[in-house]
CSV table of C-alpha atoms and ligand atoms in Angstrom, one decimal:
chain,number,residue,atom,x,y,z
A,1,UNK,CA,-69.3,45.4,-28.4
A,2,UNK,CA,-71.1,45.1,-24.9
A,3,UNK,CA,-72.7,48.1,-23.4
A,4,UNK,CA,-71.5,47.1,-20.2
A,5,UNK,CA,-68.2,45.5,-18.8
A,6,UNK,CA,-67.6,44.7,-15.3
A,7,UNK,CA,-63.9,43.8,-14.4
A,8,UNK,CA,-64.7,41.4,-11.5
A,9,UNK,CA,-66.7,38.9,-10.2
A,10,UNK,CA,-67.2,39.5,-6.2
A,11,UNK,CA,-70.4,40.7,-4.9
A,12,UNK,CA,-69.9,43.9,-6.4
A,13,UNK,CA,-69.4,42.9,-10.0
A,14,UNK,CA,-72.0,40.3,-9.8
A,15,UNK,CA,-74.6,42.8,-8.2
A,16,UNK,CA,-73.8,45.5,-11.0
A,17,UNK,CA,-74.3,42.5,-14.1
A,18,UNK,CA,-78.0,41.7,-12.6
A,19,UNK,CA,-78.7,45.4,-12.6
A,20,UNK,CA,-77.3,46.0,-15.8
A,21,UNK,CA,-79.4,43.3,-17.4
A,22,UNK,CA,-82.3,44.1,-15.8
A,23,UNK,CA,-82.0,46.9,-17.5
A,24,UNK,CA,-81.9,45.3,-21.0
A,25,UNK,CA,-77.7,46.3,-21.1
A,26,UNK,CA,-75.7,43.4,-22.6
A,27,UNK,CA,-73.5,42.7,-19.8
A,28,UNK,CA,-69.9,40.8,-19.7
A,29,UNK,CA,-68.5,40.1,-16.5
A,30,UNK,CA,-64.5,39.8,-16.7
A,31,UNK,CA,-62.9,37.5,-13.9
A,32,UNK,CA,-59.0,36.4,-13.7
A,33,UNK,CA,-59.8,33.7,-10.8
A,34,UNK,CA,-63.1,31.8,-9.8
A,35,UNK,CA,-66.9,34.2,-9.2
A,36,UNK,CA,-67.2,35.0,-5.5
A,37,UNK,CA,-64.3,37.1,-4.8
A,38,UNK,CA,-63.2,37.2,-0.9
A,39,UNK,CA,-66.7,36.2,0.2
A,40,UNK,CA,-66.1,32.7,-0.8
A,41,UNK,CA,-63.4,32.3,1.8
A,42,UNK,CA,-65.9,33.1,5.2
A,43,UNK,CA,-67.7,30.0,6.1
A,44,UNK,CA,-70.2,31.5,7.8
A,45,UNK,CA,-71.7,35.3,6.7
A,46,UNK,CA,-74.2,36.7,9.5
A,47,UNK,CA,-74.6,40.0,8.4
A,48,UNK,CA,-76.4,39.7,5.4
A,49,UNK,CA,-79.6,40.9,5.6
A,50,UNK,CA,-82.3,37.9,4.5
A,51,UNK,CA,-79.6,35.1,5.7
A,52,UNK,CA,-79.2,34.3,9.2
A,53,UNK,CA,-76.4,31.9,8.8
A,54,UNK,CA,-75.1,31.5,4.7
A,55,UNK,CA,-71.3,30.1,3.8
A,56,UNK,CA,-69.8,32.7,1.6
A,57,UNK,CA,-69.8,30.6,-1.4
A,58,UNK,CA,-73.3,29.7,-1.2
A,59,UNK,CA,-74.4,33.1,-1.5
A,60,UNK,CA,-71.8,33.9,-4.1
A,61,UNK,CA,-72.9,30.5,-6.1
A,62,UNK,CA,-76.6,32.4,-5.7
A,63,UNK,CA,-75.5,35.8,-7.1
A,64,UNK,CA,-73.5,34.4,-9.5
A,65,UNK,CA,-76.5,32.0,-11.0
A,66,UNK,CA,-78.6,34.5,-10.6
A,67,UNK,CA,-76.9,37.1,-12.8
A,68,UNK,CA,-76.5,34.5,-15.0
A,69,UNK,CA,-79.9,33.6,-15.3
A,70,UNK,CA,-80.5,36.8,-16.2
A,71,UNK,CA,-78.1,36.6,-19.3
A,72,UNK,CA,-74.9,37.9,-17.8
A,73,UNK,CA,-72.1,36.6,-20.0
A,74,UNK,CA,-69.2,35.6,-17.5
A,75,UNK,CA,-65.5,35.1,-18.8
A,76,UNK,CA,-62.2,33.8,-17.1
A,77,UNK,CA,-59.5,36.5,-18.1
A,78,UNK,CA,-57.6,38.2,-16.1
A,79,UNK,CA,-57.8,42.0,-17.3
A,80,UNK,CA,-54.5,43.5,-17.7
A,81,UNK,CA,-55.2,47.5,-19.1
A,82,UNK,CA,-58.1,49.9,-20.4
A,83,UNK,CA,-57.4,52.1,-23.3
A,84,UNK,CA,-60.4,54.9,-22.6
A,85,UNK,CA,-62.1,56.5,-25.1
A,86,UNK,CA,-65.8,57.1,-26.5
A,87,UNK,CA,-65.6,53.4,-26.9
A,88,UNK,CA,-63.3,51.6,-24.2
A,89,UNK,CA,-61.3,48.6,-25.0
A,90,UNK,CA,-60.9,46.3,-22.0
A,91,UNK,CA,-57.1,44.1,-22.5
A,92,UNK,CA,-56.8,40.6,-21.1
A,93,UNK,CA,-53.9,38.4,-22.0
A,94,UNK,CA,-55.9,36.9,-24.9
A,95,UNK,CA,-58.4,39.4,-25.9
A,96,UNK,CA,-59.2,42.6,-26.3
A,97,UNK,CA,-63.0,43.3,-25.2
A,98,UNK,CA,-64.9,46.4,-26.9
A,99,UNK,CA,-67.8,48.3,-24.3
A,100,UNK,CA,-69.4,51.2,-24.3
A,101,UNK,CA,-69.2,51.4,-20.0
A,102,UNK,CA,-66.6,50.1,-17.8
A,103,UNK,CA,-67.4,48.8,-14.2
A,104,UNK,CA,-64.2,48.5,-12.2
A,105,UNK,CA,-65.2,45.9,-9.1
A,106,UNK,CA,-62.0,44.3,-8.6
A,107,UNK,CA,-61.6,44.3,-5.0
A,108,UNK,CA,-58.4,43.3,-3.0
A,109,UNK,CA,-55.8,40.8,-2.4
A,110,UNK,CA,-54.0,39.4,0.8
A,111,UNK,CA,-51.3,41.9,2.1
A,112,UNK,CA,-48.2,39.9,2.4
A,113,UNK,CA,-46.4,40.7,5.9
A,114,UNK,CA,-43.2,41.0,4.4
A,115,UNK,CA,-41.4,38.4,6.8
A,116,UNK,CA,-38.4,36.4,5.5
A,117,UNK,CA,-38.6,33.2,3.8
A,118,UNK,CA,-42.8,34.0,3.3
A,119,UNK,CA,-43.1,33.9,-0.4
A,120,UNK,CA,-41.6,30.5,0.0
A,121,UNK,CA,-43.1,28.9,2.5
A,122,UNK,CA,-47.0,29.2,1.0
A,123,UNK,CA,-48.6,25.7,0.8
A,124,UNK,CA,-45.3,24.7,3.5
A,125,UNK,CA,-46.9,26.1,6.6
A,126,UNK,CA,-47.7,29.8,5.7
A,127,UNK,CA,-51.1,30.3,4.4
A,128,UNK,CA,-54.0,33.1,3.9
A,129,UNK,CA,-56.8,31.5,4.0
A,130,UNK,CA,-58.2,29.2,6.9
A,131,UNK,CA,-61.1,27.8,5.5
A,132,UNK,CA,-59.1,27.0,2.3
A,133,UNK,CA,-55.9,25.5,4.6
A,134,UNK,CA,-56.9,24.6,7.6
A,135,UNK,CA,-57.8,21.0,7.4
A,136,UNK,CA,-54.1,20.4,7.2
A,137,UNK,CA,-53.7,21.3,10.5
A,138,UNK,CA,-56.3,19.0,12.0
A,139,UNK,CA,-54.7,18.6,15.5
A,140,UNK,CA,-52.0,21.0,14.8
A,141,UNK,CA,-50.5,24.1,16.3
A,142,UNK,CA,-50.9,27.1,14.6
A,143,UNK,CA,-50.9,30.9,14.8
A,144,UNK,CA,-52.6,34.0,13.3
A,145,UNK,CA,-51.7,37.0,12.7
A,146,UNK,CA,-53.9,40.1,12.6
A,147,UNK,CA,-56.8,42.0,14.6
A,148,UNK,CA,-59.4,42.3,12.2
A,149,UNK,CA,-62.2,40.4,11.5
A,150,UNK,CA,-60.5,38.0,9.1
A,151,UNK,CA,-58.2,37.0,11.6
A,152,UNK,CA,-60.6,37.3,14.7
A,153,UNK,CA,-63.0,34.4,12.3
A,154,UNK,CA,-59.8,32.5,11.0
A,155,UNK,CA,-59.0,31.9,14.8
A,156,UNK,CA,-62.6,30.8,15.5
A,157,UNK,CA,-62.6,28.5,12.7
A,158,UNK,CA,-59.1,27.2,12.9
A,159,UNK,CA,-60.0,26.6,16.9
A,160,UNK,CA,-62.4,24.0,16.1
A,161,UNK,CA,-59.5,22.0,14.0
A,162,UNK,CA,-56.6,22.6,15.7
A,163,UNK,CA,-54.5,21.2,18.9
A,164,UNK,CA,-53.8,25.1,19.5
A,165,UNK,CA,-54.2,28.6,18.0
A,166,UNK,CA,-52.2,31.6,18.6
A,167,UNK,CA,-53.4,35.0,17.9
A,168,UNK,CA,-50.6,37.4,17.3
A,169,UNK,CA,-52.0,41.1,17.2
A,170,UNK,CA,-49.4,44.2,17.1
A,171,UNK,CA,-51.6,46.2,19.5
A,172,UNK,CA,-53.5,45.9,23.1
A,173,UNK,CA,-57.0,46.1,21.2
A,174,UNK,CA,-58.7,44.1,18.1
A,175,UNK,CA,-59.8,45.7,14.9
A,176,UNK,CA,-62.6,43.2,14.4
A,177,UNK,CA,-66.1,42.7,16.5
A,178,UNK,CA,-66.3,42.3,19.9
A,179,UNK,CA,-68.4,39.5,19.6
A,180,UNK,CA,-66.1,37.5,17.7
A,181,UNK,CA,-63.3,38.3,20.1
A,182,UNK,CA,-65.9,37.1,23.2
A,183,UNK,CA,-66.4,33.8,21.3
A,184,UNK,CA,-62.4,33.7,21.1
A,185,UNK,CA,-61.7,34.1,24.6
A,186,UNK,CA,-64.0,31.3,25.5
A,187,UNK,CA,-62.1,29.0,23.9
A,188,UNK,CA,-59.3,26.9,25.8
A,189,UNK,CA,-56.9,26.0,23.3
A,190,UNK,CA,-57.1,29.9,21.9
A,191,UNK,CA,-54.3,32.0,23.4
A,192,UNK,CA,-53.9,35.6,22.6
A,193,UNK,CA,-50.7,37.1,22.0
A,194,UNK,CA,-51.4,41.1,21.8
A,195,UNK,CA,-48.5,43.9,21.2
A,196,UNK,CA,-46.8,42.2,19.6
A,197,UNK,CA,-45.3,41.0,15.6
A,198,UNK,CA,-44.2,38.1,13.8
A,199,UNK,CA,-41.1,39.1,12.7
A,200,UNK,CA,-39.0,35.9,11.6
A,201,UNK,CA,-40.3,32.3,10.1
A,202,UNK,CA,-38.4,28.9,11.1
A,203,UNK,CA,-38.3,26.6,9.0
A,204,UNK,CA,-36.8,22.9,7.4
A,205,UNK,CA,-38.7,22.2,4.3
A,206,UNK,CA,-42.1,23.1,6.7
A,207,UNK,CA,-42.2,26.3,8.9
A,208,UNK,CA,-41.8,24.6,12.6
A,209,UNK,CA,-41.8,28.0,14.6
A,210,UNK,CA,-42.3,31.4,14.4
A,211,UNK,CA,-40.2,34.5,15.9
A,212,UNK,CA,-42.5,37.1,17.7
A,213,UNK,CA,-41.3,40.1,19.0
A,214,UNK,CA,-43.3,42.5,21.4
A,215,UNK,CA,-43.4,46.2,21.2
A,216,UNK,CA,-41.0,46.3,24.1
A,217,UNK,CA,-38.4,43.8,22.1
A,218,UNK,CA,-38.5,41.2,23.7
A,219,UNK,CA,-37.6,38.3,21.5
A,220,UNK,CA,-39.2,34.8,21.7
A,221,UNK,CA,-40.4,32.0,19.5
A,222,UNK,CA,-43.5,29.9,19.1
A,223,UNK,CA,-43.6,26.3,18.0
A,224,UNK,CA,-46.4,26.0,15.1
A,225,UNK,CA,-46.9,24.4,12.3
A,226,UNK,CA,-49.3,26.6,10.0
A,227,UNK,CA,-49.1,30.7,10.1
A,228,UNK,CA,-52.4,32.1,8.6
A,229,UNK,CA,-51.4,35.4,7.7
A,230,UNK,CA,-54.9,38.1,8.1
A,231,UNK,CA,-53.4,41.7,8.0
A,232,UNK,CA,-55.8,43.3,5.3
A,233,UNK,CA,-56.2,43.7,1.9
A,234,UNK,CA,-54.2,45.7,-0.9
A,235,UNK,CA,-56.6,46.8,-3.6
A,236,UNK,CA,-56.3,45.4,-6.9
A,237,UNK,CA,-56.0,48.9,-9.1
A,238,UNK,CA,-52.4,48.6,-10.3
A,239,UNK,CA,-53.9,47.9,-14.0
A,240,UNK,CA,-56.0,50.6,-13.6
A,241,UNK,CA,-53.9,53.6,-12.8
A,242,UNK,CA,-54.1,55.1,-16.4
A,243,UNK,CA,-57.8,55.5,-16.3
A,244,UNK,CA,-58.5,56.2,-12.2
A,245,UNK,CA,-57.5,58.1,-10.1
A,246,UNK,CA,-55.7,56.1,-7.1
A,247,UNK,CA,-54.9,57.1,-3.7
A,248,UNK,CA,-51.6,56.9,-1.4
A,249,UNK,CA,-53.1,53.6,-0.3
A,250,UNK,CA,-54.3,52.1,-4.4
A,251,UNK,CA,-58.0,52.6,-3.8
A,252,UNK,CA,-59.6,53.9,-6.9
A,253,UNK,CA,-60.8,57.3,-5.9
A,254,UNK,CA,-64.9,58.2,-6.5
A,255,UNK,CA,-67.6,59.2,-4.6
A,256,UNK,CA,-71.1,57.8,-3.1
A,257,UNK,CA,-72.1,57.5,-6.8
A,258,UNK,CA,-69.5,55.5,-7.7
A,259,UNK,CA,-67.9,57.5,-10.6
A,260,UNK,CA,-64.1,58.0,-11.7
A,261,UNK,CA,-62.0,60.8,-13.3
A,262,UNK,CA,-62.7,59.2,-16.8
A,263,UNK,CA,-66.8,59.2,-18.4
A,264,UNK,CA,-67.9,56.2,-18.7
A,265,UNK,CA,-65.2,54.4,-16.1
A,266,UNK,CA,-67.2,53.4,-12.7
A,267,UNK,CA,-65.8,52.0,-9.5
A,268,UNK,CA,-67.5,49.5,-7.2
A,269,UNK,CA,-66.8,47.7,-4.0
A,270,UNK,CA,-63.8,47.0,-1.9
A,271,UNK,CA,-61.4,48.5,-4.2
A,272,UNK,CA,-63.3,51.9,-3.6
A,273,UNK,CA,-62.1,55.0,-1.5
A,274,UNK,CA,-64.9,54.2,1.2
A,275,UNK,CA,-65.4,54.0,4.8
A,276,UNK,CA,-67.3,50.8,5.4
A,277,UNK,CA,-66.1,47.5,3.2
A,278,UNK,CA,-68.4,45.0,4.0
A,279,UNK,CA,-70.3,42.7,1.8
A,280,UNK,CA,-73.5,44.6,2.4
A,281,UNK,CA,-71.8,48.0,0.9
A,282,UNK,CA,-70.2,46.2,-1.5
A,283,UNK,CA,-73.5,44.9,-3.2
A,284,UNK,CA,-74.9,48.0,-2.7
A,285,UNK,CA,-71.8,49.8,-4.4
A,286,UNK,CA,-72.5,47.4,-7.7
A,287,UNK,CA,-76.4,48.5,-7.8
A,288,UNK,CA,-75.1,52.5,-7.9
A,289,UNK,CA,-72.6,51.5,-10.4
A,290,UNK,CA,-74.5,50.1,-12.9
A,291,UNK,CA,-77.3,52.8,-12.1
A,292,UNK,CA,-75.1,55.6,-13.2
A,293,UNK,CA,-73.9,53.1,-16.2
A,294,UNK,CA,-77.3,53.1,-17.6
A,295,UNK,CA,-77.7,56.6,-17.2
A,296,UNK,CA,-74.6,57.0,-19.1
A,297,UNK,CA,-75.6,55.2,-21.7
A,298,UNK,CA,-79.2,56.9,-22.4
B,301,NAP,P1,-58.6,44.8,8.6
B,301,NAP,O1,-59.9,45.1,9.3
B,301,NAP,O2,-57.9,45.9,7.8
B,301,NAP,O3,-57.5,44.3,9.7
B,301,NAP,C1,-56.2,44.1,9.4
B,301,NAP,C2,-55.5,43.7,10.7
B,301,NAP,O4,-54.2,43.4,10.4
B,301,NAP,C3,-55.5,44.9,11.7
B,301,NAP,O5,-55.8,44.4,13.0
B,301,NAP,C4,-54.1,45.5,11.6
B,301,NAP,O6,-53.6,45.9,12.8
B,301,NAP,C5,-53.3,44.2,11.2
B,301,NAP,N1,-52.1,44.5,10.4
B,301,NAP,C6,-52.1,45.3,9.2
B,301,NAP,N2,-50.9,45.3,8.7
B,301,NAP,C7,-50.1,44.5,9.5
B,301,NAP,C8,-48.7,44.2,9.6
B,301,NAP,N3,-47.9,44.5,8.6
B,301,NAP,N4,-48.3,43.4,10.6
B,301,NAP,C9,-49.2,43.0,11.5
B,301,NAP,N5,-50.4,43.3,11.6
B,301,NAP,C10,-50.9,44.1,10.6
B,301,NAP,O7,-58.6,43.6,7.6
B,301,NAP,P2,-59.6,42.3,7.6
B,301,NAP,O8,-59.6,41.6,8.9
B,301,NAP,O9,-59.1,41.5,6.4
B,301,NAP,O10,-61.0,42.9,7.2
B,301,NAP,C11,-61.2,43.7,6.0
B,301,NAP,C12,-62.6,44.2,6.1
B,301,NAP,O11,-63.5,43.1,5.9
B,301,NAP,C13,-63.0,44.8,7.4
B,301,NAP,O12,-63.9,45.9,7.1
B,301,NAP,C14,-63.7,43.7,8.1
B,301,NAP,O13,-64.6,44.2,9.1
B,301,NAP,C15,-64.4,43.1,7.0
B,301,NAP,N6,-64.7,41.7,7.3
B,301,NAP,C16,-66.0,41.4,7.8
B,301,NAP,C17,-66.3,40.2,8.1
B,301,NAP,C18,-67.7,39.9,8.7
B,301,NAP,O14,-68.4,40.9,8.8
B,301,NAP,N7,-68.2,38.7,8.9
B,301,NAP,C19,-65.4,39.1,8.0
B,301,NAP,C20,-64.2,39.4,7.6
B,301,NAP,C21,-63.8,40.7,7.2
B,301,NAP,P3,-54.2,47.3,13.4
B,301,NAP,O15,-55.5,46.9,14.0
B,301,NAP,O16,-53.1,47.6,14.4
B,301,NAP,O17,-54.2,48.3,12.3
C-alpha cells in the first residue's frame, strides 16, 4: 500500500513524487515507457527558468534522480485501469498496485495525421520525432508537417542535418513562436510551404514523395525522403475514463487545483483541461497535485 501513486513519469509526475516525499508520503511512480515524457525529445529547452540552454533529457535525467534520491520508488508498467474506492487499486498488465491517492500525470501522445499508408511507413520514412530520427536523413530531403512549436523546432533541428527541409503548414500563420519561425526563415535550405496539407504518401519500400494539396486544390508532390509528422498531441486518458471526467477533446477535466470528479483521484500536466501546456506549467501542475494529495491524506 503506497499513500501516493503517480501514473507517469514526465515532468509532471516526477515533480509530484519529490513533493510527495518531501512530505514523508511513500511515493510510486508508474511509467509504461522510459522517465522524461515528451521533454526528452527537445534538444534544446530555453524556457526553463534557472537553465539558459538544457537538452530535454538532461533536465528530465535531473528530476528523475532527484526524485529518486529522495526515495521515490519508480516502476516500468504501463497502467491499464483504476478501480476507485476508499483505497484505489491501480491495474497494469502484471500487477495490481494498492494507494491511498492517485496522481494521474500521463500526458499526451503524437496525433497521427491520418494519411494513407502512415501506420506503415514509421521507421520507412514517416517519423515523429526529429531528434530521435533525424540522423538518418543526414544530407536528405525532408518535410514537416505542422505550425506549432514542435514542428517550428523539428525544422530548426532537422535544417542543420539535412540537404532540404519543407515545412508544410495548413494555414497562412504559425502556431509556434515567432522567434523560432525568424530563425527558420534565415535559413537557405528551409522552404515554407503554408495553406496547405499532406494529403497522400509515395512510397516503394521507403516513402520517396509526398502529395500536398493547398487550400485552393491544387495538387502537387514533393520529393522527400523522411516526413516528420508535428500536428499536436492526443491526451493519454482513454484508461482513465471510469474515474475522470474527460472532455470532447480526452483532457481530464479539473481545475487550477488539480482535482477530479473522484476524492482522492488528481490530474497533473499536459493531460489537463488547461490553457498553457508548457513544461514550466506542467511542473508546476505536479507541485499542486501532490499538495492537495497530502492534504487528502491528513
Ligand atoms: P500545437 O501547438 O497544438 O500545434 C499543432 C500544429 O499542428 C498546429 O499548427 C496545427 O495547425 C497543426 N495541425 C493539427 N492537426 C493537424 C492536421 N490534422 N493536419 C495538419 N496540421 C495539423 O502542438 P505542438 O507543436 O506539438 O506543441 C504542443 C505544446 O507544446 C504547445 O503549447 C507548444 O507551445 C509547446 N511546445 C513548446 C516548446 C518550447 O517552448 N520550447 C517546444 C515544443 C512544444 P493549426 O495551427 O492550424 O491549428
Amino acid at each position: 500500500m503506497y499513500d501516493i501513486i503517480i501514473v507517469g513519469a514526465g515532468p509532471a509526475g516526477m515533480t509530484a513524487a519529490i513533493y510527495g516525499r518531501r512530505a514523508g508520503k511513500s511515493v510510486l511512480v508508474l511509467e509504461a515507457a522510459s522517465y522524461g515524457g515528451q521533454i526528452i525529445n527537445t534538444p534544446d529547452v530555453e524556457n526553463y527558468p534557472s537553465a539558459a540552454h538544457i537538452s530535454g533529457f538532461d533536465l528530465a535525467t535531473q528530476i528523475y534522480e532527484q526524485a529518486k534520491g529522495l526515495g521515490a520508488e519508480f516502476v516500468f508498467e504501463k497502467v491499464t485501469g483504476i478501480e476507485d474506492g476508499q483505497i484505489k487499486t491501480v491495474v497494469t498488465a502484471k500487477n495490481r498496485y494498492e494507494g491511498r491517492a492517485v496522481i494521474l500525470a500521463t500526458g499526451s501522445e503524437n496525433r497521427k495525421l491520418g494519411v494513407e499508408g502512415e501506420d506503415e511507413l514509421v521507421g520507412r520514412g514517416v517519423s515523429y520525432c526529429a531528434t530521435c530520427d533525424g540522423a538518418f536523413y543526414r544530407k536528405k530531403r525532408v518535410a514537416v508537417v505542422g505550425g506549432g512549436n514542435t514542428a517550428l523546432e523539428d525544422a530548426l533541428y532537422l535544417a542543420d542535418l539535412a540537404e532540404k527541409v519543407y515545412i508544410i503548414h495548413r494555414r497562412d500563420q504559425f502556431r509556434g513562436d515567432e522567434t523560432t519561425v525568424s530563425r527558420l526563415k534565415e535559413r537557405e535550405n528551409v522552404e515554407l510551404v503554408m495553406n496547405s496539407r499532406v494529403t497522400g504518401l509515395v512510397a516503394e519500400k521507403k516513402l520517396k514523395a509526398i502529395e500536398v494539396t493547398d487550400n485552393e486544390g491544387n495538387v502537387s508532390q514533393i520529393e522527400v525522403n523522411g516526413l516528420f509528422v508535428a500536428v499536436g498531441r492526443v491526451p493519454e486518458n482513454q484508461n482513465f475514463a471510469s474515474v475522470v471526467e474527460l472532455d470532447g477533446a480526452g483532457y481530464a477535466v479539473a481545475g487550477e487545483n488539480c482535482r477530479t470528479r473522484s476524492a482522492g483521484i488528481f490530474v497533473a500536466g499536459d493531460n489537463r483541461v488547461k490553457d498553457v501546456r508548457q513544461l514550466v506549467t506542467a511542473t508546476a501542475d505536479g507541485a499542486v497535485a501532490a499538495t492537495e494529495a497530502i492534504k487528502y491524506l491528513a
